[in-house]
């Protein structure tokens, strides 16, 4: 199991990638972004590299990566999980008609 909730990145080139680890974030940072000179992108790249080197907490690096991707409009909206969909279905069945 990964440490972070999955993020789906849609690159400028049209490809997508699911990112769940700092190592995957590093790989995604090498993909086609809108602006690799943007301050948030540069900070994310630095923090991800630091996390891989062990000098930064992975959660901080992953949050910076998510922020950079969101600022550049690369985050693909996530739908509800399969478990949440199942719970919603169970809840709507249990409501039933009043009687």
PDB file of C-alpha atoms in Angstrom:
ATOM      1  CA  UNK A   1       0.000   0.000   0.000  1.00  0.00           C
ATOM      2  CA  UNK A   2       1.261   3.452  -0.817  1.00  0.00           C
ATOM      3  CA  UNK A   3       1.728   6.100   1.772  1.00  0.00           C
ATOM      4  CA  UNK A   4      -0.262   8.798  -0.035  1.00  0.00           C
ATOM      5  CA  UNK A   5      -3.667   8.907  -1.676  1.00  0.00           C
ATOM      6  CA  UNK A   6      -3.287   8.507  -5.434  1.00  0.00           C
ATOM      7  CA  UNK A   7      -3.043  11.623  -7.585  1.00  0.00           C
ATOM      8  CA  UNK A   8      -3.707  11.350 -11.290  1.00  0.00           C
ATOM      9  CA  UNK A   9      -1.580  13.777 -13.265  1.00  0.00           C
ATOM     10  CA  UNK A  10      -2.562  14.731 -16.810  1.00  0.00           C
ATOM     11  CA  UNK A  11       0.537  16.047 -18.555  1.00  0.00           C
ATOM     12  CA  UNK A  12       0.507  18.819 -21.156  1.00  0.00           C
ATOM     13  CA  UNK A  13       1.390  16.182 -23.746  1.00  0.00           C
ATOM     14  CA  UNK A  14      -1.888  14.389 -22.973  1.00  0.00           C
ATOM     15  CA  UNK A  15      -0.475  11.407 -21.108  1.00  0.00           C
ATOM     16  CA  UNK A  16      -1.486  10.550 -17.569  1.00  0.00           C
ATOM     17  CA  UNK A  17       0.262   9.055 -14.568  1.00  0.00           C
ATOM     18  CA  UNK A  18      -0.934   7.957 -11.143  1.00  0.00           C
ATOM     19  CA  UNK A  19       1.385   9.191  -8.393  1.00  0.00           C
ATOM     20  CA  UNK A  20       1.343   7.578  -4.940  1.00  0.00           C
ATOM     21  CA  UNK A  21       4.957   7.858  -3.768  1.00  0.00           C
ATOM     22  CA  UNK A  22       7.751  10.409  -3.670  1.00  0.00           C
ATOM     23  CA  UNK A  23       9.693   8.331  -6.212  1.00  0.00           C
ATOM     24  CA  UNK A  24       6.725   8.454  -8.595  1.00  0.00           C
ATOM     25  CA  UNK A  25       6.452  12.210  -7.973  1.00  0.00           C
ATOM     26  CA  UNK A  26      10.095  12.543  -9.067  1.00  0.00           C
ATOM     27  CA  UNK A  27       9.294  10.653 -12.262  1.00  0.00           C
ATOM     28  CA  UNK A  28       6.192  12.789 -12.868  1.00  0.00           C
ATOM     29  CA  UNK A  29       8.217  15.978 -12.436  1.00  0.00           C
ATOM     30  CA  UNK A  30      10.257  14.850 -15.442  1.00  0.00           C
ATOM     31  CA  UNK A  31       7.080  14.746 -17.564  1.00  0.00           C
ATOM     32  CA  UNK A  32       5.592  17.536 -19.702  1.00  0.00           C
ATOM     33  CA  UNK A  33       4.502  20.407 -17.426  1.00  0.00           C
ATOM     34  CA  UNK A  34       3.184  23.812 -18.472  1.00  0.00           C
ATOM     35  CA  UNK A  35       5.973  25.747 -16.763  1.00  0.00           C
ATOM     36  CA  UNK A  36       9.019  24.073 -15.257  1.00  0.00           C
ATOM     37  CA  UNK A  37      10.316  27.496 -14.185  1.00  0.00           C
ATOM     38  CA  UNK A  38       7.288  28.248 -11.963  1.00  0.00           C
ATOM     39  CA  UNK A  39       8.256  28.772  -8.296  1.00  0.00           C
ATOM     40  CA  UNK A  40       5.909  26.020  -7.046  1.00  0.00           C
ATOM     41  CA  UNK A  41       7.345  23.529  -9.564  1.00  0.00           C
ATOM     42  CA  UNK A  42      10.933  24.380  -8.605  1.00  0.00           C
ATOM     43  CA  UNK A  43      10.124  24.077  -4.899  1.00  0.00           C
ATOM     44  CA  UNK A  44       8.388  20.731  -5.449  1.00  0.00           C
ATOM     45  CA  UNK A  45      11.343  19.405  -7.447  1.00  0.00           C
ATOM     46  CA  UNK A  46      13.773  20.489  -4.716  1.00  0.00           C
ATOM     47  CA  UNK A  47      11.675  19.013  -1.892  1.00  0.00           C
ATOM     48  CA  UNK A  48      11.067  15.732  -3.732  1.00  0.00           C
ATOM     49  CA  UNK A  49      14.805  15.392  -4.341  1.00  0.00           C
ATOM     50  CA  UNK A  50      15.449  16.198  -0.663  1.00  0.00           C
ATOM     51  CA  UNK A  51      12.901  13.580   0.431  1.00  0.00           C
ATOM     52  CA  UNK A  52      14.564  10.962  -1.746  1.00  0.00           C
ATOM     53  CA  UNK A  53      17.911  11.941  -0.200  1.00  0.00           C
ATOM     54  CA  UNK A  54      16.389  11.652   3.287  1.00  0.00           C
ATOM     55  CA  UNK A  55      16.686  15.321   4.232  1.00  0.00           C
ATOM     56  CA  UNK A  56      12.995  16.223   3.909  1.00  0.00           C
ATOM     57  CA  UNK A  57       9.867  14.511   5.188  1.00  0.00           C
ATOM     58  CA  UNK A  58       8.059  12.720   2.350  1.00  0.00           C
ATOM     59  CA  UNK A  59       4.696  14.225   3.345  1.00  0.00           C
ATOM     60  CA  UNK A  60       6.059  17.748   2.862  1.00  0.00           C
ATOM     61  CA  UNK A  61       7.529  16.875  -0.526  1.00  0.00           C
ATOM     62  CA  UNK A  62       4.332  15.160  -1.667  1.00  0.00           C
ATOM     63  CA  UNK A  63       2.225  18.140  -0.576  1.00  0.00           C
ATOM     64  CA  UNK A  64       4.508  20.493  -2.533  1.00  0.00           C
ATOM     65  CA  UNK A  65       4.198  18.223  -5.579  1.00  0.00           C
ATOM     66  CA  UNK A  66       0.397  18.228  -5.309  1.00  0.00           C
ATOM     67  CA  UNK A  67       0.358  22.029  -4.956  1.00  0.00           C
ATOM     68  CA  UNK A  68       2.548  22.498  -8.034  1.00  0.00           C
ATOM     69  CA  UNK A  69       0.418  20.119 -10.100  1.00  0.00           C
ATOM     70  CA  UNK A  70      -2.785  21.858  -8.979  1.00  0.00           C
ATOM     71  CA  UNK A  71      -1.404  25.303  -9.810  1.00  0.00           C
ATOM     72  CA  UNK A  72      -0.587  24.172 -13.322  1.00  0.00           C
ATOM     73  CA  UNK A  73      -3.968  22.484 -13.793  1.00  0.00           C
ATOM     74  CA  UNK A  74      -2.466  19.012 -14.117  1.00  0.00           C
ATOM     75  CA  UNK A  75      -4.472  17.267 -11.396  1.00  0.00           C
ATOM     76  CA  UNK A  76      -7.204  15.096 -12.826  1.00  0.00           C
ATOM     77  CA  UNK A  77     -10.265  15.199 -10.550  1.00  0.00           C
ATOM     78  CA  UNK A  78     -10.630  12.001  -8.578  1.00  0.00           C
ATOM     79  CA  UNK A  79     -13.975  10.252  -8.460  1.00  0.00           C
ATOM     80  CA  UNK A  80     -15.263   8.596  -5.319  1.00  0.00           C
ATOM     81  CA  UNK A  81     -13.512   5.412  -4.267  1.00  0.00           C
ATOM     82  CA  UNK A  82     -15.136   2.029  -4.813  1.00  0.00           C
ATOM     83  CA  UNK A  83     -15.682   1.730  -1.043  1.00  0.00           C
ATOM     84  CA  UNK A  84     -17.401   5.117  -0.856  1.00  0.00           C
ATOM     85  CA  UNK A  85     -19.627   4.242  -3.805  1.00  0.00           C
ATOM     86  CA  UNK A  86     -20.606   1.003  -2.077  1.00  0.00           C
ATOM     87  CA  UNK A  87     -21.421   2.809   1.176  1.00  0.00           C
ATOM     88  CA  UNK A  88     -23.506   5.374  -0.702  1.00  0.00           C
ATOM     89  CA  UNK A  89     -25.500   2.587  -2.349  1.00  0.00           C
ATOM     90  CA  UNK A  90     -26.087   0.835   0.981  1.00  0.00           C
ATOM     91  CA  UNK A  91     -27.163   4.073   2.625  1.00  0.00           C
ATOM     92  CA  UNK A  92     -29.619   4.970  -0.152  1.00  0.00           C
ATOM     93  CA  UNK A  93     -31.181   1.474   0.048  1.00  0.00           C
ATOM     94  CA  UNK A  94     -31.607   1.684   3.804  1.00  0.00           C
ATOM     95  CA  UNK A  95     -33.521   4.979   3.582  1.00  0.00           C
ATOM     96  CA  UNK A  96     -36.401   3.402   1.672  1.00  0.00           C
ATOM     97  CA  UNK A  97     -39.852   4.972   1.490  1.00  0.00           C
ATOM     98  CA  UNK A  98     -41.290   6.294   4.761  1.00  0.00           C
ATOM     99  CA  UNK A  99     -43.875   4.054   6.224  1.00  0.00           C
TER     100      UNK A  99
END
